[in-house]
Coordinates of C-alpha atoms and ligand atoms in Angstrom, one line a residue:
M6 CA 89.8 97.5 97.9
I7 CA 93.4 97.8 97.4
D8 CA 95.9 95.2 95.8
T9 CA 99.0 96.0 97.6
H10 CA 101.3 93.7 95.6
S11 CA 100.8 93.4 91.9
H12 CA 103.2 92.8 88.7
L13 CA 100.4 93.6 86.3
F14 CA 103.5 95.0 83.8
E15 CA 104.5 91.3 83.3
D16 CA 104.3 89.8 79.8
E17 CA 101.2 87.5 80.9
F18 CA 99.0 90.6 80.8
S19 CA 100.3 92.2 77.5
D20 CA 97.1 91.0 75.7
D21 CA 94.5 92.0 78.0
L22 CA 95.6 94.6 80.5
D23 CA 92.7 97.0 79.8
Q24 CA 90.4 94.1 80.5
C25 CA 92.2 93.2 83.7
I26 CA 91.9 96.9 84.9
S27 CA 88.1 96.9 84.0
R28 CA 87.6 93.8 86.1
C29 CA 89.3 95.4 88.9
K30 CA 87.0 98.4 88.8
S31 CA 83.8 96.3 88.5
Q32 CA 85.1 94.3 91.6
G33 CA 85.8 97.7 93.6
V34 CA 89.6 97.3 93.2
N35 CA 90.5 100.9 92.7
K36 CA 94.1 101.2 93.7
I37 CA 97.0 98.8 92.9
V38 CA 100.4 99.1 94.2
L39 CA 102.6 98.2 91.0
V40 CA 105.8 96.5 92.4
G41 CA 109.1 96.5 90.8
F42 CA 112.0 94.1 91.5
S43 CA 114.7 94.7 88.9
E44 CA 116.0 97.7 86.9
S45 CA 113.7 96.6 84.0
T46 CA 110.6 96.0 86.0
N47 CA 111.0 99.3 88.1
N48 CA 110.9 101.1 84.6
K49 CA 107.8 99.2 83.6
A50 CA 106.0 99.8 86.7
M51 CA 106.7 103.6 86.3
E52 CA 105.7 103.7 82.6
L53 CA 102.4 102.0 83.3
S54 CA 101.6 104.2 86.2
R55 CA 101.9 107.1 84.0
K56 CA 99.4 105.7 81.6
Y57 CA 96.7 104.4 84.2
N58 CA 96.0 106.3 87.5
I59 CA 94.8 103.1 89.2
F60 CA 98.6 102.3 89.6
Y61 CA 101.0 103.3 92.4
P62 CA 104.6 102.3 91.5
T63 CA 107.4 101.2 93.6
A64 CA 111.2 100.3 92.8
G65 CA 113.3 97.7 94.4
M66 CA 116.0 95.0 93.7
H67 CA 114.8 91.4 94.4
P68 CA 117.2 89.0 96.4
C69 CA 117.6 87.2 93.1
E70 CA 119.6 90.3 91.8
A71 CA 122.0 89.7 94.5
D72 CA 125.0 88.9 92.4
D73 CA 128.5 90.4 92.5
G74 CA 127.1 93.3 90.8
W75 CA 124.9 94.3 93.6
Q76 CA 126.6 97.5 94.4
K77 CA 125.9 98.8 90.8
K78 CA 122.3 97.9 91.2
V79 CA 122.0 99.9 94.3
M80 CA 123.5 103.0 92.4
I81 CA 121.1 102.3 89.7
L82 CA 118.0 102.3 92.2
Q83 CA 119.3 105.5 93.7
D84 CA 119.4 107.2 90.4
F85 CA 116.1 106.0 89.8
L86 CA 114.6 107.3 93.0
K87 CA 116.2 110.7 92.4
A88 CA 114.3 111.0 89.0
N89 CA 111.0 109.3 89.9
K90 CA 108.2 109.5 92.6
V91 CA 107.8 106.0 94.0
Y92 CA 105.4 105.0 96.9
A93 CA 107.8 102.2 98.5
I94 CA 111.3 100.6 98.2
G95 CA 111.0 97.0 97.3
E96 CA 110.4 94.5 96.8
C97 CA 113.7 93.5 98.5
G98 CA 114.7 91.0 101.2
L99 CA 116.1 87.5 101.6
D100 CA 115.2 84.3 99.6
Y101 CA 117.0 81.2 100.6
H102 CA 114.6 78.9 98.8
Y103 CA 117.1 78.3 95.8
G104 CA 120.2 77.9 98.0
K105 CA 122.4 80.0 100.2
D106 CA 125.5 80.6 97.9
N107 CA 124.7 84.3 97.6
I108 CA 123.7 84.9 101.0
E109 CA 126.3 87.6 101.9
N110 CA 125.5 89.6 98.8
Q111 CA 121.6 89.2 99.6
K112 CA 122.1 90.4 103.0
K113 CA 124.1 93.6 101.7
L114 CA 121.6 94.2 98.9
F115 CA 118.8 94.1 101.4
K116 CA 120.5 96.6 104.0
A117 CA 121.3 99.1 101.3
Q118 CA 117.6 99.2 100.4
I119 CA 116.5 99.6 104.0
E120 CA 118.8 102.6 104.1
L121 CA 117.3 104.0 101.1
A122 CA 113.8 103.5 102.6
I123 CA 115.0 105.4 105.7
L124 CA 116.7 108.1 103.6
Y125 CA 113.7 108.8 101.5
D126 CA 111.1 108.0 104.1
L127 CA 109.5 105.5 102.3
P128 CA 107.8 102.2 103.3
L129 CA 109.8 98.8 102.6
I130 CA 108.1 95.9 100.9
V131 CA 109.8 92.8 102.1
H132 CA 110.2 89.6 100.3
M133 CA 111.1 86.6 102.7
R134 CA 111.2 83.1 101.8
D135 CA 112.9 80.3 103.9
A136 CA 114.8 83.2 105.8
T137 CA 112.8 84.3 108.7
M138 CA 115.4 84.5 111.4
D139 CA 117.8 86.4 109.2
T140 CA 115.3 88.8 108.1
Y141 CA 114.0 89.5 111.3
E142 CA 117.7 90.0 112.8
I143 CA 118.3 92.6 110.1
L144 CA 115.0 94.5 110.5
S145 CA 115.2 94.6 114.1
K146 CA 118.6 96.6 113.9
Y147 CA 116.6 99.4 112.3
K148 CA 113.6 99.3 114.9
G149 CA 111.9 102.6 115.2
M150 CA 113.5 104.0 112.0
L151 CA 111.5 101.8 109.5
R152 CA 107.8 101.2 108.4
G153 CA 106.8 98.6 105.9
V154 CA 105.0 95.4 104.9
M155 CA 105.8 91.6 105.0
H156 CA 104.5 90.9 101.6
C157 CA 102.7 87.6 101.0
Y158 CA 103.6 86.5 104.6
S159 CA 103.7 82.7 105.1
G160 CA 105.4 82.4 108.5
S161 CA 103.9 81.8 111.9
L162 CA 101.4 83.9 114.0
E163 CA 104.2 84.3 116.5
M164 CA 106.6 85.8 114.0
A165 CA 104.0 87.9 112.4
N166 CA 103.4 89.6 115.8
E167 CA 107.4 90.2 116.2
F168 CA 107.4 91.9 112.7
I169 CA 104.4 94.0 113.6
K170 CA 106.5 95.1 116.8
L171 CA 109.1 96.3 114.6
G172 CA 106.6 98.5 112.6
F173 CA 105.4 96.2 109.8
Y174 CA 102.2 95.5 108.4
I175 CA 101.3 91.7 107.4
S176 CA 99.9 91.4 103.9
L177 CA 98.1 88.1 102.9
G178 CA 97.8 86.9 99.4
G179 CA 95.9 83.8 97.5
P180 CA 97.4 81.1 99.7
V181 CA 95.4 82.1 102.7
T182 CA 92.4 80.7 100.6
F183 CA 94.0 77.2 100.2
K184 CA 92.4 74.6 102.3
N185 CA 95.5 73.2 103.8
A186 CA 97.0 76.7 104.9
K187 CA 96.4 76.2 108.5
E188 CA 99.0 78.7 109.7
S189 CA 98.2 81.4 107.1
K190 CA 94.4 81.1 108.4
R191 CA 95.6 81.4 111.9
V192 CA 97.7 84.5 111.1
A193 CA 94.7 86.1 109.2
T194 CA 92.2 85.4 112.2
N195 CA 94.6 86.7 115.0
I196 CA 96.9 89.4 114.0
P197 CA 95.6 92.9 114.9
I198 CA 93.2 94.2 112.2
D199 CA 94.9 97.4 111.9
R200 CA 98.1 95.7 110.6
L201 CA 96.5 93.6 108.0
L202 CA 96.9 94.1 104.1
V203 CA 95.6 92.1 101.3
E204 CA 97.5 91.5 97.9
T205 CA 97.7 89.1 94.9
D206 CA 101.4 89.0 93.9
C207 CA 99.9 88.4 90.4
P208 CA 100.8 86.8 88.0
Y209 CA 101.7 84.3 90.6
L210 CA 99.8 82.7 93.7
A211 CA 96.4 82.7 92.4
P212 CA 93.6 82.1 95.0
G213 CA 92.2 78.5 95.6
I214 CA 89.6 78.4 93.0
Y215 CA 92.0 79.3 90.2
R216 CA 95.1 77.5 91.8
G217 CA 97.8 77.1 89.2
K218 CA 96.2 79.6 86.8
R219 CA 97.2 83.2 86.1
N220 CA 96.4 85.4 89.0
E221 CA 95.3 89.1 88.5
S222 CA 94.5 92.1 90.7
S223 CA 90.9 91.6 90.8
Y224 CA 91.2 88.3 92.5
V225 CA 92.1 90.2 95.7
V226 CA 88.5 90.0 96.6
Y227 CA 88.8 86.3 97.2
V228 CA 91.6 87.1 99.7
A229 CA 89.4 89.6 101.5
S230 CA 86.4 87.2 101.4
E231 CA 88.4 84.7 103.0
I232 CA 89.6 86.9 105.8
A233 CA 86.0 88.1 106.4
K234 CA 84.9 84.5 106.9
L235 CA 87.8 83.7 109.2
R236 CA 87.4 86.8 111.4
E237 CA 83.4 86.6 111.2
M238 CA 83.2 90.1 109.9
S239 CA 81.5 91.7 106.9
Y240 CA 83.5 91.8 103.5
E241 CA 82.6 95.5 103.5
D242 CA 84.4 95.9 106.8
V243 CA 87.5 94.0 105.7
E244 CA 87.5 96.1 102.5
K245 CA 87.3 99.2 104.5
I246 CA 89.8 98.6 107.2
T247 CA 92.4 97.0 104.8
S248 CA 92.1 100.0 102.4
L249 CA 92.7 102.4 105.3
N250 CA 95.6 100.5 106.2
S251 CA 97.1 100.5 102.8
E252 CA 96.4 104.2 102.3
K253 CA 98.2 105.0 105.7
L254 CA 101.2 102.9 105.1
F255 CA 101.9 104.0 101.4
G256 CA 100.4 107.6 101.5
I257 CA 98.0 106.7 98.5
Ligands
NI17 NI1 106.0 90.0 94.3

């Protein structure tokens, strides 16, 4: 099993990271994509990946970083990519949840990272919140040049299939286990299984039984169990197929 989106470098784990990793191993979670989203977290992901071979680091600039200094941040990211081996660009994308006042900067920062993903031939990890159509419009301009994942996807089944046509995988996290997550369950049941990934986005978005508590990478097994139940497949098959998908996308 692979957690394709984790932030185990966060302070929430500073007291028990080793125990978190052993819990992963005992649950069969043997690879974790450690996702950076700012200058400092890109560095943290890289440092931890040197210490623990379970981790595969990425580097990106989250839409929250899209202030007037966005160009400098792209340069910092590019310097980082020259000096370090990463497995994806991102997370990056568009987030209109907290307002749209920096929308132009968000788009520019996102496009710059799409171009880096193409330049370095790396997959793109896309964060999209309340910004489906703008995200789709930007990504569709690069159709055929890009591969990547829509992380913690929470949109409709119809749009999921459109992103798949653009070369993207759909990654589901803890919210698919929530009782009222009708559309996420529809996505989990109906998208082509060869485009499905699983993730935690820990420490955020814990699955239903731990809702509101700290999430951690070993809980990805609850996401996979829910998908197995919804698709009437064995857990082992979901584990095998999503792991192969992740290995193919990230080259891990
Ligand atoms: Ni994240």
